[in-house]
GROMACS .gro file of C-alpha atoms in nm:
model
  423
    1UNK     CA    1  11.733   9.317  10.304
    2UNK     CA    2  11.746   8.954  10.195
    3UNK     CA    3  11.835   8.758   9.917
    4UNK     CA    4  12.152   8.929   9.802
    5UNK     CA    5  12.364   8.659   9.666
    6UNK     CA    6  12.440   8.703   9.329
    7UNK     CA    7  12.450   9.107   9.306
    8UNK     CA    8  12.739   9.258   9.285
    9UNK     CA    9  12.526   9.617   9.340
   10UNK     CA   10  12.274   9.468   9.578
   11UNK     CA   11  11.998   9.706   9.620
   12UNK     CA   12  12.038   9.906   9.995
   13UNK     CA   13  12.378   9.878   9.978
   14UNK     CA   14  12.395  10.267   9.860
   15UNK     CA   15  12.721  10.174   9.673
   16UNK     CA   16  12.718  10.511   9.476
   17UNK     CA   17  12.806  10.817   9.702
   18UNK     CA   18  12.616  11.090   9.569
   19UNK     CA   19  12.763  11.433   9.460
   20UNK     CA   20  12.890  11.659   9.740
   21UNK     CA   21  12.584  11.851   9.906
   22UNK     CA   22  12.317  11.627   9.801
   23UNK     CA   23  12.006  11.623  10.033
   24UNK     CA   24  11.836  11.274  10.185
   25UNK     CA   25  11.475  11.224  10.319
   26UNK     CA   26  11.425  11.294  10.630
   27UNK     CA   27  11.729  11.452  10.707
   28UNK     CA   28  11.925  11.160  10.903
   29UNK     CA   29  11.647  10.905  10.887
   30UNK     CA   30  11.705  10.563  10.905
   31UNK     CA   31  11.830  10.463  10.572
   32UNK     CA   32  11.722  10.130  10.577
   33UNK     CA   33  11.347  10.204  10.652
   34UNK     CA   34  11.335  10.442  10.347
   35UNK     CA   35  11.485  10.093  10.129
   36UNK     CA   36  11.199   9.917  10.293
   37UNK     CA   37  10.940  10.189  10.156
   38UNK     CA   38  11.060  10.127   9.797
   39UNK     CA   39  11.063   9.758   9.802
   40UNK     CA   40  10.725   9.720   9.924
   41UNK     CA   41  10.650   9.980   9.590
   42UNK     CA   42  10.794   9.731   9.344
   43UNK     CA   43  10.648   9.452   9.487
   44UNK     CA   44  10.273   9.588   9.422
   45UNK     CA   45  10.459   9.741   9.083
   46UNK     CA   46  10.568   9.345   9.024
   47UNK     CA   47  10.214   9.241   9.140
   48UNK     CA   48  10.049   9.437   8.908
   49UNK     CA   49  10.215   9.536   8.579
   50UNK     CA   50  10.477   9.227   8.527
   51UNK     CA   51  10.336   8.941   8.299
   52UNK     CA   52  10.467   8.623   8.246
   53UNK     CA   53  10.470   8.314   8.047
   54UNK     CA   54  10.124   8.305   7.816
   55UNK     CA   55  10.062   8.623   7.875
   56UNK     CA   56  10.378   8.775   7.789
   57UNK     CA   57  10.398   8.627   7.462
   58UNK     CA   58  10.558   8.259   7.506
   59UNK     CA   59  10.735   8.070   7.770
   60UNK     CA   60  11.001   8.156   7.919
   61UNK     CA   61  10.882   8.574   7.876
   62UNK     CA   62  10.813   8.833   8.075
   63UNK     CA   63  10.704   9.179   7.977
   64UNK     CA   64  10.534   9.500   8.178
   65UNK     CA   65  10.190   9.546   8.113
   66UNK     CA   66  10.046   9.876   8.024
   67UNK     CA   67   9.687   9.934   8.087
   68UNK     CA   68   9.666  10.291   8.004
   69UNK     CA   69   9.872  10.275   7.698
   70UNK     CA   70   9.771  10.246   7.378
   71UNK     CA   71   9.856   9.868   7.332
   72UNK     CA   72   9.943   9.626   7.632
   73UNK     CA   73  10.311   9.608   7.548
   74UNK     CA   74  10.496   9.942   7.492
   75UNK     CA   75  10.898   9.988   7.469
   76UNK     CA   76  10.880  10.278   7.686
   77UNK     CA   77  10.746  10.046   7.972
   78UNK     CA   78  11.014   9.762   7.902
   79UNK     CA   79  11.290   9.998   7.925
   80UNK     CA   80  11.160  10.059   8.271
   81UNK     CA   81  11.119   9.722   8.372
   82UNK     CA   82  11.494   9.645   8.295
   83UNK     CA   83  11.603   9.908   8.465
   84UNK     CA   84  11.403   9.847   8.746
   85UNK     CA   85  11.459   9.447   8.785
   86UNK     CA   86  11.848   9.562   8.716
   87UNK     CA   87  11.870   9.777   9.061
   88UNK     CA   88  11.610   9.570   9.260
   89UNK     CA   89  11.881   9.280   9.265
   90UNK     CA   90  12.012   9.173   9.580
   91UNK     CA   91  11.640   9.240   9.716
   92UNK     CA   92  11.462   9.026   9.502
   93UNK     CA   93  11.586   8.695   9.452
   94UNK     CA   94  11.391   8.653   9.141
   95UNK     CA   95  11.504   8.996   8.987
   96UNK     CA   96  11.748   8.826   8.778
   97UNK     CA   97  11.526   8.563   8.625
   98UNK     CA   98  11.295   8.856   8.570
   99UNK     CA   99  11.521   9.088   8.358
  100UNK     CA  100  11.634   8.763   8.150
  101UNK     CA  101  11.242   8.739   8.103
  102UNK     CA  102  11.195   9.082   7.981
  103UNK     CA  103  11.474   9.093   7.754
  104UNK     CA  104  11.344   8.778   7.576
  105UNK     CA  105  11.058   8.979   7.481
  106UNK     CA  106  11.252   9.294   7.378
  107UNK     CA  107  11.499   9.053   7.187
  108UNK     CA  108  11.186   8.865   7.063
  109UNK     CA  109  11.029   9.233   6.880
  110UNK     CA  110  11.280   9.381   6.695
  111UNK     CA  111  11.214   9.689   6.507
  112UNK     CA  112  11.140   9.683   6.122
  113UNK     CA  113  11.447   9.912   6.039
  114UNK     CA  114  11.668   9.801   6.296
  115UNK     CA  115  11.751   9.463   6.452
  116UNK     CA  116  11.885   9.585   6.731
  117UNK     CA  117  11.619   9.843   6.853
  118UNK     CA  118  11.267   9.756   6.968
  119UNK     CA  119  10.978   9.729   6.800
  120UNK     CA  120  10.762   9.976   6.994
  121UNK     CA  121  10.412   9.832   7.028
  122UNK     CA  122  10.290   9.467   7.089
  123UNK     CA  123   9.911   9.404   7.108
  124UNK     CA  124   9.804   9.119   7.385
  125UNK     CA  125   9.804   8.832   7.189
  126UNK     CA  126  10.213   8.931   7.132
  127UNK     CA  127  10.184   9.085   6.738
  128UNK     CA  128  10.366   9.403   6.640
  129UNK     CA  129  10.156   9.666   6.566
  130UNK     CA  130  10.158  10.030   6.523
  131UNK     CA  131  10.434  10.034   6.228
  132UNK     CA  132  10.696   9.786   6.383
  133UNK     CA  133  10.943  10.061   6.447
  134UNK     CA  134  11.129  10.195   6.753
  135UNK     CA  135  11.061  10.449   7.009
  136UNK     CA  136  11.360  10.638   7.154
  137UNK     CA  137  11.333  10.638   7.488
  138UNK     CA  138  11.234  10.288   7.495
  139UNK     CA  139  11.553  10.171   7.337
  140UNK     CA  140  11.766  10.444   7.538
  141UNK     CA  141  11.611  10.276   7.899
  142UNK     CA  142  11.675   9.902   7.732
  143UNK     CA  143  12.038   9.939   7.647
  144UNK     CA  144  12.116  10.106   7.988
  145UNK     CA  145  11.909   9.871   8.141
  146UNK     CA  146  12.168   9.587   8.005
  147UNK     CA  147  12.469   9.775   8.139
  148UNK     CA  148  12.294   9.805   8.449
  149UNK     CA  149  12.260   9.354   8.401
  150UNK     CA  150  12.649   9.392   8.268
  151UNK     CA  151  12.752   9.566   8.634
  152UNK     CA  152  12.495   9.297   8.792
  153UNK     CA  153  12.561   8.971   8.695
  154UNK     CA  154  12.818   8.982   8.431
  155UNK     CA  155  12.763   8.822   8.089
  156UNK     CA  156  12.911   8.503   7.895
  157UNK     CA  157  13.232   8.574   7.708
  158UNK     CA  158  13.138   8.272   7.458
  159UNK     CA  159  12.999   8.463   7.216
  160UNK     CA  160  13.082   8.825   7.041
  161UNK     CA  161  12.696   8.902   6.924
  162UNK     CA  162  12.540   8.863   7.270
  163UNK     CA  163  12.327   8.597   7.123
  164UNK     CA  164  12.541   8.309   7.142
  165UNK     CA  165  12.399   7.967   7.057
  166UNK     CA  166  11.984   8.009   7.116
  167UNK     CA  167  11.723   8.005   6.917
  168UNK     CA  168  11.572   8.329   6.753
  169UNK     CA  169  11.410   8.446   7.053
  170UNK     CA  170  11.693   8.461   7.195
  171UNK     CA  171  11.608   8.183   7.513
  172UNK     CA  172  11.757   7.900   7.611
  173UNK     CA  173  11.614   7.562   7.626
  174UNK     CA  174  11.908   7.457   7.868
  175UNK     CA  175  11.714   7.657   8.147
  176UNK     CA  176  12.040   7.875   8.136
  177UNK     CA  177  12.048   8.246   7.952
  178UNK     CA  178  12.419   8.335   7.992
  179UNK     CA  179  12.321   8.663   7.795
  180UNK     CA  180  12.615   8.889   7.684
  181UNK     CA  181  12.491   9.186   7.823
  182UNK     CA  182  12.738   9.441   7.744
  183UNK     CA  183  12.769   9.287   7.391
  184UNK     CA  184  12.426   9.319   7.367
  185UNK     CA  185  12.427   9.691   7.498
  186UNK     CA  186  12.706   9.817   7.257
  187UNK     CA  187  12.495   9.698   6.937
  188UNK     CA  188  12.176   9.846   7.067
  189UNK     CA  189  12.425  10.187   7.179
  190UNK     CA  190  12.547  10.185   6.792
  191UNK     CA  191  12.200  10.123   6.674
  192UNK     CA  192  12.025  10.437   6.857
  193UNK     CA  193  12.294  10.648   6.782
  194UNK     CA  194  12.294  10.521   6.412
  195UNK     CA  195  11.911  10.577   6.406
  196UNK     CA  196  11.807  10.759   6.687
  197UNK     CA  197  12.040  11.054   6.720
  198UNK     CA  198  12.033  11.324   6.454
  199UNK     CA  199  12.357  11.336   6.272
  200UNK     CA  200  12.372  11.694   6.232
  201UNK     CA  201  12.247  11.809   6.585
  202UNK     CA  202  12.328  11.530   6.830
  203UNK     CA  203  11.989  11.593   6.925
  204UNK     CA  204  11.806  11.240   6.994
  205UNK     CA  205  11.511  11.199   6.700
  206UNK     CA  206  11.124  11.026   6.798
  207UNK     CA  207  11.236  10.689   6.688
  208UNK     CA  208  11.389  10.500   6.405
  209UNK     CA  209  11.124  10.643   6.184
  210UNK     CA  210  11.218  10.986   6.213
  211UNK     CA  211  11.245  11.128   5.861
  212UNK     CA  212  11.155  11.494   5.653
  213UNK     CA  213  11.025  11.758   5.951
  214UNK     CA  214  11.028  11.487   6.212
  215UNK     CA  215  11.380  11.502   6.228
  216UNK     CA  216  11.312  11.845   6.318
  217UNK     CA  217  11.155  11.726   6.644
  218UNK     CA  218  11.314  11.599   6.956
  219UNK     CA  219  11.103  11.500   7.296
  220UNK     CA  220  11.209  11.642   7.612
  221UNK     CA  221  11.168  11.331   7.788
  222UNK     CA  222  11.432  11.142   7.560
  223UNK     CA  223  11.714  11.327   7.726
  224UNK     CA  224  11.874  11.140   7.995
  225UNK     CA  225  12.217  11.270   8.024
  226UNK     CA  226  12.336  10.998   8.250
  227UNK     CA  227  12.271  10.745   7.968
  228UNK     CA  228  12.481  10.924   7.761
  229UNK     CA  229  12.765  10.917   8.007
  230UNK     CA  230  12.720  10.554   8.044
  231UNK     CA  231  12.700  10.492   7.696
  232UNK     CA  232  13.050  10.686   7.622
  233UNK     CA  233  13.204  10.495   7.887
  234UNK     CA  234  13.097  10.137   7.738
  235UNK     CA  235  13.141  10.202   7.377
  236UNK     CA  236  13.459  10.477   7.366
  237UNK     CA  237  13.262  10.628   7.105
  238UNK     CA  238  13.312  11.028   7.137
  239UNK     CA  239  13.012  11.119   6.944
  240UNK     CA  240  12.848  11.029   7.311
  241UNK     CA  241  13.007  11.354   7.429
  242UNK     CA  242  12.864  11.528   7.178
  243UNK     CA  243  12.496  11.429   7.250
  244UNK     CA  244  12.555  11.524   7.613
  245UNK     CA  245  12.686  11.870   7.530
  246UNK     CA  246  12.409  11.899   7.259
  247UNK     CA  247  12.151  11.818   7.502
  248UNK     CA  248  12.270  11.995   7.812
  249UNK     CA  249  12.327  12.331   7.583
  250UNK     CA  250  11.956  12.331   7.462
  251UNK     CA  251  11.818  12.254   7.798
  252UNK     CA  252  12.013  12.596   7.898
  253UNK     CA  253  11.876  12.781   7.586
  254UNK     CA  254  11.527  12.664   7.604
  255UNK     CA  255  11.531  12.750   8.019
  256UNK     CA  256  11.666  13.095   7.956
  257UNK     CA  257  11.440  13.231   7.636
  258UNK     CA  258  11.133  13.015   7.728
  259UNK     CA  259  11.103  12.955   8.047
  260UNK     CA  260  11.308  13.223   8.258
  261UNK     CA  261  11.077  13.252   8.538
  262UNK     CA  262  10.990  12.863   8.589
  263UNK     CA  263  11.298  12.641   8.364
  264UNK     CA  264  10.997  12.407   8.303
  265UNK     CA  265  11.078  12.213   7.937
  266UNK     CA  266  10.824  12.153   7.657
  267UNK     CA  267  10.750  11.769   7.539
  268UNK     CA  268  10.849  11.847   7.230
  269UNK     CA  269  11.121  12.082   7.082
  270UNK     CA  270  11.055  12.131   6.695
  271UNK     CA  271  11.284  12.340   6.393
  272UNK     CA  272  11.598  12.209   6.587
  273UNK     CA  273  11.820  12.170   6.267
  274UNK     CA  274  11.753  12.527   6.183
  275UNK     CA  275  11.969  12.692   6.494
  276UNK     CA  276  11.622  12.832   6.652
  277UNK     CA  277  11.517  12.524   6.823
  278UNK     CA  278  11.178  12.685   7.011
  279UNK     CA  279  10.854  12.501   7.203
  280UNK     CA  280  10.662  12.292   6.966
  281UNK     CA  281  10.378  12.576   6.899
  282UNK     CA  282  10.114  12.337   6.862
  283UNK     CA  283  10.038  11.974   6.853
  284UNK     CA  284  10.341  11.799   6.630
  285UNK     CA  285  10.317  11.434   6.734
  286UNK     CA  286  10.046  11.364   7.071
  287UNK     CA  287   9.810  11.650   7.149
  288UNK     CA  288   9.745  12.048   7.141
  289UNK     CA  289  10.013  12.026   7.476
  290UNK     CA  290  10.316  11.928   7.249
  291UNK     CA  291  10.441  12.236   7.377
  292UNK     CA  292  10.352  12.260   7.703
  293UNK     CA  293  10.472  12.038   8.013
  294UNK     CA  294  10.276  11.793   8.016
  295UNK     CA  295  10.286  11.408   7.982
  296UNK     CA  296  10.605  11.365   7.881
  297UNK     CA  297  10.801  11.643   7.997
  298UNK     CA  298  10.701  11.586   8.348
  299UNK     CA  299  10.964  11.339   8.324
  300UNK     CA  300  11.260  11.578   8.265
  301UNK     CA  301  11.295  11.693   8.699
  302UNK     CA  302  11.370  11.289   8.755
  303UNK     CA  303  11.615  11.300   8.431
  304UNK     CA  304  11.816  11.597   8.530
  305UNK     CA  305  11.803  11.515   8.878
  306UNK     CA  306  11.959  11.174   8.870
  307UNK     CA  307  12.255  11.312   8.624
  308UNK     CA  308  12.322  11.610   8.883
  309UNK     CA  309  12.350  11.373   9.162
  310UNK     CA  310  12.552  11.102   9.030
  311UNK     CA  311  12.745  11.314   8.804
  312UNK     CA  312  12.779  11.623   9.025
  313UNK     CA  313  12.736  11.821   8.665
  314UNK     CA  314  12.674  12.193   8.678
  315UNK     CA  315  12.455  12.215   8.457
  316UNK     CA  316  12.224  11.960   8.556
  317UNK     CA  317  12.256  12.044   8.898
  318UNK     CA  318  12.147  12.445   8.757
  319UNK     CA  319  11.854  12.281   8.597
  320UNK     CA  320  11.711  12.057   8.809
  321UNK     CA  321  11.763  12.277   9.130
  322UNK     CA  322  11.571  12.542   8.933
  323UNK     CA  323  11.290  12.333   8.869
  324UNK     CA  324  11.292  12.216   9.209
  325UNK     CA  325  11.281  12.608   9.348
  326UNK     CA  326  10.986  12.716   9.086
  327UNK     CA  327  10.790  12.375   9.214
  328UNK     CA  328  10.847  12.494   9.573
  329UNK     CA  329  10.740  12.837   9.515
  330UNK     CA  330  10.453  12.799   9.323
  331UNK     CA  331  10.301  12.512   9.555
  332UNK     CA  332  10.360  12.686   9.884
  333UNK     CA  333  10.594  12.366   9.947
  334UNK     CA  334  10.223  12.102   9.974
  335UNK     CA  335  10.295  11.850   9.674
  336UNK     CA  336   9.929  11.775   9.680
  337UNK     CA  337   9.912  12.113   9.435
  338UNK     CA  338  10.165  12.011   9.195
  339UNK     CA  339   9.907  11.993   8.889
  340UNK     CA  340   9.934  11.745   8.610
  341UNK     CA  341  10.013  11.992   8.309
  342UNK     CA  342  10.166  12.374   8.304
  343UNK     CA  343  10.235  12.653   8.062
  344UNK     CA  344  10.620  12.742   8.036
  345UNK     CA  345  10.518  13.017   8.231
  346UNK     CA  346  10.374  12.830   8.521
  347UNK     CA  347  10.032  12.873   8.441
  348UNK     CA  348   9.851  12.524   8.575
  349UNK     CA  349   9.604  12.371   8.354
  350UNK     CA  350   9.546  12.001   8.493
  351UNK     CA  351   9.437  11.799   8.780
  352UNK     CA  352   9.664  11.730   9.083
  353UNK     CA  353   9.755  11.423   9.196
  354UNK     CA  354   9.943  11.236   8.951
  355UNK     CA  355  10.276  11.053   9.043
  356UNK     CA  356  10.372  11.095   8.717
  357UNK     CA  357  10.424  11.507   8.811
  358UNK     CA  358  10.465  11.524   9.194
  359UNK     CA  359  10.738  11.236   9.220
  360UNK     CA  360  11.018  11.378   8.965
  361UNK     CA  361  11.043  11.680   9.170
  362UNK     CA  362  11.166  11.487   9.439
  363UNK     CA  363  11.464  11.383   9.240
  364UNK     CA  364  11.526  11.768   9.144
  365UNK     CA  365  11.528  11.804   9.512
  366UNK     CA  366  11.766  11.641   9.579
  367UNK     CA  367  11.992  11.872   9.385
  368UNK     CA  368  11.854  12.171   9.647
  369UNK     CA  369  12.158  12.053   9.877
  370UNK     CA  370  12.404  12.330   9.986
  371UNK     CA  371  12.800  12.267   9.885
  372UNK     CA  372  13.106  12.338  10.091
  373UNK     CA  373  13.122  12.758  10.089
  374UNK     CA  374  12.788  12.797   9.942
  375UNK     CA  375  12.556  12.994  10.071
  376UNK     CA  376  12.296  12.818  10.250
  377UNK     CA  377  11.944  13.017  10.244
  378UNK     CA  378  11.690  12.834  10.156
  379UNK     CA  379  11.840  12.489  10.271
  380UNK     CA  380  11.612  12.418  10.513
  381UNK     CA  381  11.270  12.490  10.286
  382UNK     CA  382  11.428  12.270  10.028
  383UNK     CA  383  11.478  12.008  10.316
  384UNK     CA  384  11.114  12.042  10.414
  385UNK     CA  385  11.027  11.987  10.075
  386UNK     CA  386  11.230  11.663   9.978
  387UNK     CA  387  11.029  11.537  10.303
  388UNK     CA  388  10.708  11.638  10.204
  389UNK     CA  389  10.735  11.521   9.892
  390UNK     CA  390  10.881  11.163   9.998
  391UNK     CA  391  10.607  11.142  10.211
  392UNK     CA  392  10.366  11.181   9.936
  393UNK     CA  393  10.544  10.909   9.748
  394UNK     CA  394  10.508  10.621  10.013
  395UNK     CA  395  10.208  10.750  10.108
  396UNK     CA  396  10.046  10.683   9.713
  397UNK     CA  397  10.063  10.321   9.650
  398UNK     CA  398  10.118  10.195   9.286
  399UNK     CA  399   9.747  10.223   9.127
  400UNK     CA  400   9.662   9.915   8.909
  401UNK     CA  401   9.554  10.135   8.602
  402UNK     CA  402   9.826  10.355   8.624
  403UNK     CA  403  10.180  10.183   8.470
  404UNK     CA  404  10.337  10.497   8.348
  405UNK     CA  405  10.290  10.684   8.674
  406UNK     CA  406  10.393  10.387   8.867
  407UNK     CA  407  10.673  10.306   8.674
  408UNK     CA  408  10.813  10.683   8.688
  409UNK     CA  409  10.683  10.708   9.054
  410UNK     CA  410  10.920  10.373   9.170
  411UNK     CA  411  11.257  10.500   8.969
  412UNK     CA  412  11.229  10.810   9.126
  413UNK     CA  413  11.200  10.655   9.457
  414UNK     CA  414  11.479  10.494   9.396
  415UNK     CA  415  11.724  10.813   9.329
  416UNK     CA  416  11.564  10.995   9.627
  417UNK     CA  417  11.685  10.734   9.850
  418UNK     CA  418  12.020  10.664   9.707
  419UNK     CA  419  11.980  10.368   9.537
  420UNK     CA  420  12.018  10.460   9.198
  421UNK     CA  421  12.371  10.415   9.036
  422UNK     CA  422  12.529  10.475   8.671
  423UNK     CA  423  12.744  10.197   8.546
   0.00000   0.00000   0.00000
């Protein structure tokens, strides 16, 4: 790799040892060329979904385009693009210049409740739309995304807010940014679990415009356990603790009573203040799949993958290796069947094909390693199936239309081949 001056984290440098056990592709493969295979998938993700200047809303900007979203701008997809620029450092000289770029915009579109979550939608012409309020999962992926900057590049003590002395955007007409980026982080950490975590439950909410039976309702794909670790470590606030157990104890009950024979989650999880959190049982927020695993869900393998290896948890680990087992099963171990939408019960309904589906369950994988004294049947299918499915990975280039596969398809990448750290 070139270009790493200036990361303390550079990307290839695999600075995070993984939890005990944990598999690799290909076995004892060349580290180095599996780096290369994910670096030549953000530069066609760069190519295609980063916009700058004009077309991200003012000089200066840069946001991630969505194509197949509703609007052009979504939180959900800057979240990713912090994240992203935030580990690609040390292999892209520009990565730096790029997150300062995206967080203009996010700091530019501040939510209508909240000034320090993200106002979810932008149309292309840079105007809030669709309410002016915040999207969870957006604002969780933005404020790790800045501890991610904060273990990176460090921040500028001269200022408590994170703002220091720019304009409202948030930019600097000194050419210099010198962003607080753990002050920064804390307030949007204190924000989302002011407005974004249910007070009762722990449970994370839709957004900070959750009220009456929304509150009720918590997505699937919202729960990123290793966020939650990383937010308890920056803030000291126990309350994080609480939202990890929370989490990781519903995952458990929803696995055992819903989906014993697969552990496949639901997008949504509705009546979770009454003590019988169940499967939405119809369409609550997207589509008649609310309570299926579908669209959002398929996100969930990737989420409980990277906690179990980086955290070594046991109850991620339980999860995701499940999933990963029930994916192996029901395919035959040939990723090209992994279908783009199932039943709890493992009943397929859509297409294959999707990146969006196939590469999560490589990060699950991952978690299909065998520990010191454990017994060690079945190591070498779950072996054959990281490879497979790393192989379908490189071999599916980002496709132009396609940001929200391509943007799950490249972090994913990045766990599977030990890139990915917590700060």
């Amino acid at each position: 790799m070139t270009g790493r001056a200036g990361a303390r984290v550079p990307f290839g440098a695999h600075a995070l040892p993984y939890a005990p056990g944990t598999l690799r592709p290909c076995r004892d493969g060349d580290p180095a060329a599996a780096d290369r295979r994910v670096l030549d998938h953000y530069e066609l993700w760069k190519a295609y979904f980063l916009r700058s200047g004009d077309e991200a809303g003012g000089r200066g900007r840069c946001a991630v385009f969505t194509p197949d979203a509703a609007y052009p701008f979504v939180a959900e997809a800057q979240g990713y693009g912090l994240v992203i620029t935030a580990l690609m450092a040390g292999a892209d000289p520009d990565a730096h210049a790029l997150f300062d770029g995206i967080l203009r915009h996010v700091l530019a579109h501040p939510s209508v409740n909240h000034p320090d979550l993200h106002a979810a939608q932008q149309d292309a012409e840079g105007r809030d739309v669709g309410g002016r309020d915040s999207a969870t999962d957006g604002d969780l992926d933005i404020a790790y995304g800045l501890l991610l900057a904060d273990r990176q590049w460090g921040g500028d003590d001269g200022g408590h807010d994170g703002y220091h002395d720019r304009g409202h955007d948030g930019y600097d007409d000194g050419g210099h940014d010198g962003y607080d980026y753990e002050a920064l982080a804390v307030r949007r950490i204190d924000a989302v679990m002011e407005c974004e975590v249910h007070p009762t439950t722990r449970l994370t909410t839709l957004g900070d415009w959750s009220s009456g039976r929304y509150d009720e309702v918590s997505r699937t794909s919202d729960w990123m356990p290793d966020h939650f670790r990383a937010f308890r470590r920056a803030t000291g606030d126990p309350r994080w603790d609480e939202v990890l157990d929370a989490h990781l104890s519903l995952t458990g009950e929803l696995r055992t009573r819903h989906a014993p024979a697969t552990g496949l989650l639901p997008d949504f999880v509705v009546d979770t203040t009454s003590g019988e959190p169940r499967p939405a049982p119809g369409q609550v927020l997207e589509s008649p799949h609310d309570g299926d695993y579908h669209w959002n869900a398929c996100r969930t393998p990737w989420r409980l993958g990277a906690d179990a290896v980086t955290s070594g948890d046991v109850r991620t680990r339980a999860a995701a290796r499940g999933l990963s087992r029930w994916a192996r099963a029901a395919t035959g171990g040939d990723p090209g069947r992994i279908r783009s939408g199932y039943r709890l019960d493992g009943t397929a309904y859509g297409d294959p094909g999707s990146p969006a589906f196939f590469a999560p369950f490589a990060v699950a994988a991952l978690a299909e390693g065998v520990d010191e004294g454990e017994d060690d049947t079945g190591a070498e299918g779950a072996q054959g199936w990281l490879d497979a499915l790393w192989a379908r990975m490189c071999a599916a280039p980002p496709d132009p239309a396609r940001a929200y596969a391509a943007g799950v398809q490249l972090q994913s990448m990045l766990v599977v081949s030990h890139n990915y750290w917590v700060p």
